[in-house]
Short mmCIF file of C-alpha atoms and ligand atoms in Angstrom, two decimals:
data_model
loop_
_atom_site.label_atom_id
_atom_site.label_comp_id
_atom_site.label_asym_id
_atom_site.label_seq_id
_atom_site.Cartn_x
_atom_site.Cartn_y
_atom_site.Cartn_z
CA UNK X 1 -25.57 6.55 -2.25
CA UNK X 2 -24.20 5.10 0.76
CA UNK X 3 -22.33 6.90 3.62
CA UNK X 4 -18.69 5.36 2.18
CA UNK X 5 -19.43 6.64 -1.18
CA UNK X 6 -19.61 9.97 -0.48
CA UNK X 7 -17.97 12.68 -2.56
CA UNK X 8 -16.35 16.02 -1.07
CA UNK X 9 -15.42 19.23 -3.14
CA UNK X 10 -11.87 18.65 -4.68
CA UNK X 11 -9.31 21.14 -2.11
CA UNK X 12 -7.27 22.80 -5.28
CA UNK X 13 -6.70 26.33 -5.79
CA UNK X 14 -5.52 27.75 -9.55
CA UNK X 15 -2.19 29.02 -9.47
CA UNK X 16 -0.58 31.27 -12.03
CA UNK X 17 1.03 30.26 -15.11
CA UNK X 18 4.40 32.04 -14.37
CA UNK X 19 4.27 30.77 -10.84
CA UNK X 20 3.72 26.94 -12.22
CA UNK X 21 6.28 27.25 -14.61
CA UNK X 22 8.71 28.60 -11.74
CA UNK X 23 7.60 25.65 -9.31
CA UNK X 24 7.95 23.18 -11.54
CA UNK X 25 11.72 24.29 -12.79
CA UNK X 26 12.72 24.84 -9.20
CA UNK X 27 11.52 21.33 -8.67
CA UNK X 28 13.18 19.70 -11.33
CA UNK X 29 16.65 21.81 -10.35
CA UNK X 30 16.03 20.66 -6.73
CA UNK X 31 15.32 16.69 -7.69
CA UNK X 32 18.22 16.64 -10.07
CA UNK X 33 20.16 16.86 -7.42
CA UNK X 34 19.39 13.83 -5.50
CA UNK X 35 21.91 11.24 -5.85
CA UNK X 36 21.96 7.62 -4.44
CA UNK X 37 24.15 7.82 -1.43
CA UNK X 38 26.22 4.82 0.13
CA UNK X 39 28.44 6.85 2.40
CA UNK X 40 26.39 8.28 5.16
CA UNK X 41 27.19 9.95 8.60
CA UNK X 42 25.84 8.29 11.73
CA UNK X 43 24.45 12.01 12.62
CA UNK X 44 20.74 11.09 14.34
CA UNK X 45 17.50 12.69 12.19
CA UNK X 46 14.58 13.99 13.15
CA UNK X 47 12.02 11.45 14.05
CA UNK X 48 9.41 13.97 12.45
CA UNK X 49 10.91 14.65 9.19
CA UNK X 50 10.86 10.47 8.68
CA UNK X 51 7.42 10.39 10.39
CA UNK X 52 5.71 13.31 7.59
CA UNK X 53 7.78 11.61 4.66
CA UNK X 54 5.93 8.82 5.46
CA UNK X 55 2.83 9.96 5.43
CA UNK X 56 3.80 11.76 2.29
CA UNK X 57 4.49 8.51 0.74
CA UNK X 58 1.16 7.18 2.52
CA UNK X 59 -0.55 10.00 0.13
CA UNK X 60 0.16 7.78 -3.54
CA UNK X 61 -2.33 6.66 -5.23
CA UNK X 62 -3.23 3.37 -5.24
CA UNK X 63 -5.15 0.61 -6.95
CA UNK X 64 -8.71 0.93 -5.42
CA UNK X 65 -7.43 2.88 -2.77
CA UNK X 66 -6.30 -0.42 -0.57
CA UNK X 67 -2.54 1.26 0.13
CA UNK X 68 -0.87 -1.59 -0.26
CA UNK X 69 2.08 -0.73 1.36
CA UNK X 70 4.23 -1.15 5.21
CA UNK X 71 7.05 1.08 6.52
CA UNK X 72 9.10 -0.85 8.77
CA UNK X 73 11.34 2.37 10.26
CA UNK X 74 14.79 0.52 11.96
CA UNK X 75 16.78 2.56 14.29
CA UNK X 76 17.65 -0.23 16.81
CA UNK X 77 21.28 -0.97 16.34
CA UNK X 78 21.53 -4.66 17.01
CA UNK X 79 18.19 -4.82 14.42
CA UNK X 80 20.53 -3.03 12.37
CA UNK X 81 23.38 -5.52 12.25
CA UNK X 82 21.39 -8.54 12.17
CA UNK X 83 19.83 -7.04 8.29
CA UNK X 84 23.65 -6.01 7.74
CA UNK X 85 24.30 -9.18 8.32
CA UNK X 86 22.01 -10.97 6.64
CA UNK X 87 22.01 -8.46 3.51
CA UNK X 88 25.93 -9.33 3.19
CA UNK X 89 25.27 -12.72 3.16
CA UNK X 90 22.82 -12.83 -0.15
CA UNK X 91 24.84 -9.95 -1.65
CA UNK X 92 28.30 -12.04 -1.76
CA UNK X 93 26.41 -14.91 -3.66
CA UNK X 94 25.01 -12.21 -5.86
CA UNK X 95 28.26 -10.57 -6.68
CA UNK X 96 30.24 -13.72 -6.09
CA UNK X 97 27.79 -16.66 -8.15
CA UNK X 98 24.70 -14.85 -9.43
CA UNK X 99 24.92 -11.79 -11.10
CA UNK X 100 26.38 -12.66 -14.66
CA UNK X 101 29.25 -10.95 -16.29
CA UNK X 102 27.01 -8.46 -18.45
CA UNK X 103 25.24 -7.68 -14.79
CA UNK X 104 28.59 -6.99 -13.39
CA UNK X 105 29.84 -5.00 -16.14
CA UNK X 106 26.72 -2.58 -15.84
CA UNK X 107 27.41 -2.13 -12.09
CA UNK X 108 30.99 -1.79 -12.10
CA UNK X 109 30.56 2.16 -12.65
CA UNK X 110 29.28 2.12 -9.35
CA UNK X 111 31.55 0.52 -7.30
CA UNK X 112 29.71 -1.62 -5.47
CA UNK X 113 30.64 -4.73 -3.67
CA UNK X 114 29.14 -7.42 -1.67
CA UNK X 115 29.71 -4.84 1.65
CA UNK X 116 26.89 -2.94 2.95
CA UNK X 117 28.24 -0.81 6.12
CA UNK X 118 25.94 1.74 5.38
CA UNK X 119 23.20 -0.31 6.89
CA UNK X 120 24.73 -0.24 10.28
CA UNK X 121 26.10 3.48 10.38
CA UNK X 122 23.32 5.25 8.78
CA UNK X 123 20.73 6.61 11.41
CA UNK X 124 17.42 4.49 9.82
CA UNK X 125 16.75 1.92 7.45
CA UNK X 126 12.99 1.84 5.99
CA UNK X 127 11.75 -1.40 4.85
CA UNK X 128 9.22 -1.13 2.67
CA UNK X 129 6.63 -4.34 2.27
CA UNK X 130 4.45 -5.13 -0.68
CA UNK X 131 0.57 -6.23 0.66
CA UNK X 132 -0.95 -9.19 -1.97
CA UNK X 133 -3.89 -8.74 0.53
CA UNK X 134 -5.03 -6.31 3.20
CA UNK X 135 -6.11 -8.48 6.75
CA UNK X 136 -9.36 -5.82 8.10
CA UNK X 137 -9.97 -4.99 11.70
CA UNK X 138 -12.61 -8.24 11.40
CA UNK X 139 -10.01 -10.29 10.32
CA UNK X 140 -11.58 -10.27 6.52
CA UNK X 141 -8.77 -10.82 3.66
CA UNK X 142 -9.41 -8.26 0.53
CA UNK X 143 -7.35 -8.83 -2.46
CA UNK X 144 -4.99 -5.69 -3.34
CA UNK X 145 -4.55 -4.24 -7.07
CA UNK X 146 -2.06 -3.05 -9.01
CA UNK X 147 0.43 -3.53 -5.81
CA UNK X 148 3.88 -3.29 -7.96
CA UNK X 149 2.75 0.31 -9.45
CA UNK X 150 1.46 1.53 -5.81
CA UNK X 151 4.34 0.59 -3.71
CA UNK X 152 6.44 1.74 -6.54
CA UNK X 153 4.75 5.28 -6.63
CA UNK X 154 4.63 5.55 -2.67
CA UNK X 155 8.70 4.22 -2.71
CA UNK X 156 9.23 7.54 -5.15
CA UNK X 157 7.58 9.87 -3.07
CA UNK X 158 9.06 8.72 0.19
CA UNK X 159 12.57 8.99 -1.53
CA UNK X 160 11.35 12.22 -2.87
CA UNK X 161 9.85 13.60 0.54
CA UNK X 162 13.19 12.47 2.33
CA UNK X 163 15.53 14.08 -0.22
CA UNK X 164 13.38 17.36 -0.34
CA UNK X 165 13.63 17.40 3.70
CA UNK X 166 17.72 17.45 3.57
CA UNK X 167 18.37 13.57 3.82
CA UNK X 168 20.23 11.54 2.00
CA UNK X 169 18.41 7.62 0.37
CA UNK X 170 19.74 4.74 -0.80
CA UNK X 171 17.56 2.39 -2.40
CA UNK X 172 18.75 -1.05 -1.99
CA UNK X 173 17.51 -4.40 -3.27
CA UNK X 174 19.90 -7.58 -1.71
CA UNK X 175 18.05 -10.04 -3.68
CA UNK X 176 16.41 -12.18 -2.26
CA UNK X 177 15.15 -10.02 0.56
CA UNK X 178 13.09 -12.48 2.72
CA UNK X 179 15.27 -12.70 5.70
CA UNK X 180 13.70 -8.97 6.28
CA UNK X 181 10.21 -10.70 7.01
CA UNK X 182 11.89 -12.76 9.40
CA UNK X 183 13.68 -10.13 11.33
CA UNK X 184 11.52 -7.81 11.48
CA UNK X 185 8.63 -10.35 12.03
CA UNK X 186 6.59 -8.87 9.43
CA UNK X 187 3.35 -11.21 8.62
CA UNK X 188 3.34 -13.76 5.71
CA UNK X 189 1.32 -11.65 3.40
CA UNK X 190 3.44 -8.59 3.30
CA UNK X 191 6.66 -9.41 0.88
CA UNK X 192 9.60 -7.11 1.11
CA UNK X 193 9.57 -4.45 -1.88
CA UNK X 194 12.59 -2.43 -0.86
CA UNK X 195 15.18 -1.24 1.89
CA UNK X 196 15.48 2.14 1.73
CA UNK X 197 18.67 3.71 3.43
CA UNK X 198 17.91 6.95 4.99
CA UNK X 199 20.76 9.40 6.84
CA UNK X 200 22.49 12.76 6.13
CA UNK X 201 25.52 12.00 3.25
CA UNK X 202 28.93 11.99 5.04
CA UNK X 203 31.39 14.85 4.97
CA UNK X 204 32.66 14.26 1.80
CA UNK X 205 30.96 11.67 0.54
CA UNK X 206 31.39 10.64 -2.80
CA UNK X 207 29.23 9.31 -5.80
CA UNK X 208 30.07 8.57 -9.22
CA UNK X 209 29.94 10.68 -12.01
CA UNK X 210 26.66 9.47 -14.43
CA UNK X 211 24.27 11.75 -16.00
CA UNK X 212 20.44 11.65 -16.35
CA UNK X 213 19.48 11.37 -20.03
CA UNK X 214 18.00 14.53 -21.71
CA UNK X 215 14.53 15.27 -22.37
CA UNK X 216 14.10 14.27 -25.56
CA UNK X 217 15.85 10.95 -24.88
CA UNK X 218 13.40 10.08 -22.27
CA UNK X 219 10.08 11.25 -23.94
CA UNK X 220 7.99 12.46 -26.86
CA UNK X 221 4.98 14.80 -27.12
CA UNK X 222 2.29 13.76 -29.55
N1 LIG L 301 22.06 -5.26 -4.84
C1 LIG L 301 23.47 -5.13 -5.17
C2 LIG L 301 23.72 -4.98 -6.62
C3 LIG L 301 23.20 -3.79 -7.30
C4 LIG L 301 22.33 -3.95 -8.34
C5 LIG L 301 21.89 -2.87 -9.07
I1 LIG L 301 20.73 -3.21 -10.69
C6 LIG L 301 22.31 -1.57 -8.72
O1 LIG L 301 21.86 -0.47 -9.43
C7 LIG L 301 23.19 -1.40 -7.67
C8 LIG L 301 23.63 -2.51 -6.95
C9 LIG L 301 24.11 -4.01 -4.35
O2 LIG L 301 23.42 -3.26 -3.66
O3 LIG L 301 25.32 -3.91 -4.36
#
């Protein structure tokens, strides 16, 4: 076996039943109440709550282990704007040319339009990129697996992390999302998975009035 194979004893400690089944309700009470927020206040967040979700999300598995994933973190105002900007632009052709009527229909319950102001006034914006292929120290290229599933597992737990630590996410997708490569000079290789609005809600904010489906609409148990 060589030195990078190694193996290490497995760091997990049995807890009680009763305490598991507390946990896990607790959880469940704390996630159903995270809601996707598009009103946010431009209140200022701690740089280490964004800096440990992160590495929270950094923790998903992935295929082979290659963490296929980038956070771009954007506080810079004027880096703002220019993704406001360019965001707006590809979301009025979506909601203006693209999106067909059953599309529109489906997001009308939402209220959402083709204005994103939320990507200037909250306090950060994560942009989360997709790696086809991981670039080594060397300069080797090594193909990435499963990508899609990882950066979709890591995207969960950062929204997770962020909600658990008092914040409020948005996950947006302005479709298509390329002009984030460009301004935040992100190489070639990495395509742009998601923008993830991060800020404390606004006083007051609202959010529309859906429900999550019950258990036995979402699953069965063989
Ligand atoms: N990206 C657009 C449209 C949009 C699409 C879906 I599917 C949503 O669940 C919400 C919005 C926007 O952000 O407005």
């Amino acid at each position: 076996m060589t030195e990078s194979d190694a193996f290490i004893p497995l760091d997990f400690s049995h807890q009680e039943e009763r305490a598991m089944e507390q946990s896990a309700h607790v959880f469940y009470q704390q996630m159903a109440k995270r809601r996707s927020v598009r009103d946010f206040s431009d209140q200022p967040i701690p740089q280490s709550v964004l800096e440990n979700a992160i590495l929270a999300a950094g923790s998903a598995p992935s295929g082979a282990n290659m963490q296929p994933w980038h956070f771009a973190v954007v506080q810079d105002p004027v880096t703002k704007k220019k993704i406001r900007q360019a965001a707006e632009i590809e979301e009025r052709e979506l909601y203006e040319n693209r999106a067909s009527e059953e599309w529109l229909d489906a997001l009308a319950p939402l209220g959402t339009d083709a204005n994103k102001p939320f990507l200037e006034n909250a306090p950060a914006l994560i942009a989360i990129f997709l790696k086809k292929v991981t670039i080594d120290e060397q300069g080797v290229k090594h193909k990435n697996y499963y990508t899609t599933e990882s950066v979709g597992i890591a995207t969960g737990m950062l929204i997770t992390a962020l909600h658990q630590a008092g914040l409020g996410t948005l996950t947006h997708t302005p479709s298509p999302m390329k002009f984030l490569t460009e301004i935040l000079k992100r190489p070639s290789y990495e395509r742009p998975f998601l923008l993830l609005v991060v800020g404390y809600p606004a006083e007051g904010a609202l959010v529309p009035d859906i429900q999550r489906l019950p258990l036995d609409k979402i699953s069965t148990f063989l």
